[in-house]
One Martini backbone bead per residue (centre of mass of N, CA, C, O) as a GRO file, in nm:
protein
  131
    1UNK     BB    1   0.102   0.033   0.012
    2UNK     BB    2  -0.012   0.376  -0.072
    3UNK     BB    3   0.101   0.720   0.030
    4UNK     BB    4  -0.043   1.023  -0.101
    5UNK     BB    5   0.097   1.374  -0.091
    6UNK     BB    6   0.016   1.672  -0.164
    7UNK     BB    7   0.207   1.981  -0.262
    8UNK     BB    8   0.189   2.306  -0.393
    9UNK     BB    9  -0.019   2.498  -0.428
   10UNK     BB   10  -0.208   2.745  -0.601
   11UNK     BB   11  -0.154   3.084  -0.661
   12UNK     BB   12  -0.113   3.247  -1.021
   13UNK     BB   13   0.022   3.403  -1.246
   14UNK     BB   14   0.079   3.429  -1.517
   15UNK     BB   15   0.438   3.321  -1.612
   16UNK     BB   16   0.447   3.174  -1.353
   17UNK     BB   17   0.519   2.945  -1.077
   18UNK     BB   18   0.553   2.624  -0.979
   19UNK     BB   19   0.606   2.326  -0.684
   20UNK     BB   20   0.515   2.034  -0.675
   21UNK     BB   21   0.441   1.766  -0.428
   22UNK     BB   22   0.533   1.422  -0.351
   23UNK     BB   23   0.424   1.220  -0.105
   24UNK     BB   24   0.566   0.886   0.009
   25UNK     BB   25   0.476   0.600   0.126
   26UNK     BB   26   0.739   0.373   0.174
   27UNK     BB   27   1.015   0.122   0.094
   28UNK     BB   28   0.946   0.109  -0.247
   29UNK     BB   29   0.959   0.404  -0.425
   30UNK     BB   30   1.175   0.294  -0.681
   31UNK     BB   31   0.930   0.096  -0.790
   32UNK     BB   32   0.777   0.348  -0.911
   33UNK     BB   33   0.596   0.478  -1.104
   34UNK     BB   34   0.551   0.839  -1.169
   35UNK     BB   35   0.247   1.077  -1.176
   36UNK     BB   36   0.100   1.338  -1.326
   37UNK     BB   37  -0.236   1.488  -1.282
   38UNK     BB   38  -0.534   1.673  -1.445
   39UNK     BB   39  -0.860   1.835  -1.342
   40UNK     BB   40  -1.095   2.001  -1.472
   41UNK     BB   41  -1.363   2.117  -1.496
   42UNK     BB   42  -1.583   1.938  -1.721
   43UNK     BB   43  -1.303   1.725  -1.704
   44UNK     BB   44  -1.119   1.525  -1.744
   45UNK     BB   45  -0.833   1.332  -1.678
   46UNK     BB   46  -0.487   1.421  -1.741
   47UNK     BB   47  -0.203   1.412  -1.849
   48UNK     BB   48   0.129   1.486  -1.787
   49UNK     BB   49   0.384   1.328  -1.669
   50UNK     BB   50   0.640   1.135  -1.584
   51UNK     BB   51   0.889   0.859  -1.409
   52UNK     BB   52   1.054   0.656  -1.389
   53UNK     BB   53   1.177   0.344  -1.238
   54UNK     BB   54   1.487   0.301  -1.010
   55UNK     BB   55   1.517  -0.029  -0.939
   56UNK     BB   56   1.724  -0.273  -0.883
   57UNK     BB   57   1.755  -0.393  -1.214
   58UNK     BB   58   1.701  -0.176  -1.406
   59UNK     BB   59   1.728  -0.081  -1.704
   60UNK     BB   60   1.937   0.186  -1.766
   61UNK     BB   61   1.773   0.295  -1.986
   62UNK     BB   62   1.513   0.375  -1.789
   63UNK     BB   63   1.647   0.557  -1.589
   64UNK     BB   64   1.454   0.837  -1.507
   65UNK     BB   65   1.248   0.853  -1.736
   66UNK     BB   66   1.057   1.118  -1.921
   67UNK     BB   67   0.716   1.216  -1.947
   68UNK     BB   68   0.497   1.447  -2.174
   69UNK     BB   69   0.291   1.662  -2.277
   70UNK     BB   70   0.250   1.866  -2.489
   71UNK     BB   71   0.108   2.130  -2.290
   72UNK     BB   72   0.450   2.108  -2.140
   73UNK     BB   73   0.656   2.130  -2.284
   74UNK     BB   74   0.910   2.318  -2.154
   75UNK     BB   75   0.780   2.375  -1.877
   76UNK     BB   76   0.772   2.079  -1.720
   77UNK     BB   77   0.957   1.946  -1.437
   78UNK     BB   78   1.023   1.611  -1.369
   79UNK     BB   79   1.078   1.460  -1.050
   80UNK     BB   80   1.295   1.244  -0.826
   81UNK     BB   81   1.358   1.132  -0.485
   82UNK     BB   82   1.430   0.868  -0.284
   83UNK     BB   83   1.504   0.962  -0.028
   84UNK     BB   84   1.237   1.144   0.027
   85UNK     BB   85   0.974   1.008  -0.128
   86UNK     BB   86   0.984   1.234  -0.404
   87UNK     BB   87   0.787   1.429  -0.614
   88UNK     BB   88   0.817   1.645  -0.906
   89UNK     BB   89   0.644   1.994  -1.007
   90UNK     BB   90   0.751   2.187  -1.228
   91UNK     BB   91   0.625   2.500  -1.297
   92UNK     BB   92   0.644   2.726  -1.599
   93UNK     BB   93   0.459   2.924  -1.758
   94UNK     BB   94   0.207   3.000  -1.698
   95UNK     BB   95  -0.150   2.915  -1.742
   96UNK     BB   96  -0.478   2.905  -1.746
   97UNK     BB   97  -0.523   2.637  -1.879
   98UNK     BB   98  -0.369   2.499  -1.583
   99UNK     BB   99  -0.625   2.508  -1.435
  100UNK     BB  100  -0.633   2.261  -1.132
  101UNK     BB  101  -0.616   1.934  -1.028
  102UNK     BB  102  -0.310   1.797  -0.893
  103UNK     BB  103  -0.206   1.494  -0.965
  104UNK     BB  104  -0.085   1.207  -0.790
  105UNK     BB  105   0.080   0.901  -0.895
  106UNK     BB  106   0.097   0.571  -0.893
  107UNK     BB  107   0.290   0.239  -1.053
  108UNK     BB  108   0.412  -0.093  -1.012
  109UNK     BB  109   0.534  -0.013  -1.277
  110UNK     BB  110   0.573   0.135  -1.561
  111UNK     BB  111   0.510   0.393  -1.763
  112UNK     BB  112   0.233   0.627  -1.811
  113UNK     BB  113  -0.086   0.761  -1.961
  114UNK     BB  114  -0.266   0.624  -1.812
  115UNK     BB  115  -0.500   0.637  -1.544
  116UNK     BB  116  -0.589   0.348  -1.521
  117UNK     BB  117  -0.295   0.243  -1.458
  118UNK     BB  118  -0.281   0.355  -1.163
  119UNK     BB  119  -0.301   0.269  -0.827
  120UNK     BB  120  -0.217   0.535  -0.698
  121UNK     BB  121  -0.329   0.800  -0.486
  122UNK     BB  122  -0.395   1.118  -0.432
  123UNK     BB  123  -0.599   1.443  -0.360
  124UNK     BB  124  -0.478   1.701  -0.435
  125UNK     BB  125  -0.430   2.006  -0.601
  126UNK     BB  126  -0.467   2.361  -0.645
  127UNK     BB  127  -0.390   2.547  -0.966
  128UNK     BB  128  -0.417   2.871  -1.027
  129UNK     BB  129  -0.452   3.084  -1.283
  130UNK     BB  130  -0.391   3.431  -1.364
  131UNK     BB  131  -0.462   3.676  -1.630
   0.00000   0.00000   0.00000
């Protein structure tokens, strides 16, 4: 079992920056493909960002491998520290329409881009950009 605390949630201007962050619970947090996810008002709940995991004996090439949404490449930055059982996404050149509540996930296998491949979710934090 794995618990997800999601924060650094806020209001922010456009072109503002902001880092949330994701602390996990267990002893074996590197084992886990970490994914953050976002849902606005009246819309599905949509992938963002992605970074393998990097348990002993994961194929070399595959560690810390990170995947993001076109709607983000190049302004959000994913990271993970496994010494702190923490993923971070940094957000950078914010607009409007990145406003949502933003989700941290956990995978027990490789990383995805669809939400229903997740096993353990946070509660989410909201994002606000202001125009």
């Amino acid at each position: 079992q794995v618990q997800l605390v999601e924060s650094g949630g806020g209001l922010v201007q456009a072109g503002g920056s902001l880092r949330l962050s994701c602390a996990a619970s267990g002893r074996t947090f590197s084992s886990y493909a970490m994914g953050w996810f976002r849902q606005a008002p009246g819309k599905e709940r949509e992938f963002v960002a992605a970074v393998e995991r990097e348990f002993v004996g994961a194929i070399s090439w595959s560690r810390g491998n990170t995947y993001y949404a076109d709607s983000v490449k190049g302004r959000f930055t994913i990271s993970r520290d496994n010494a702190k059982n923490t993923v971070y996404l940094q957000m950078n050149s914010l607009k409007p329409e990145d406003t949502a509540v933003y989700y941290c996930a956990a995978r027990a296998n490789w990383a995805k881009v669809v939400a229903a491949e997740y096993d353990y979710w946070g509660q989410g934090t909201q994002v606000t950009v202001s125009s």
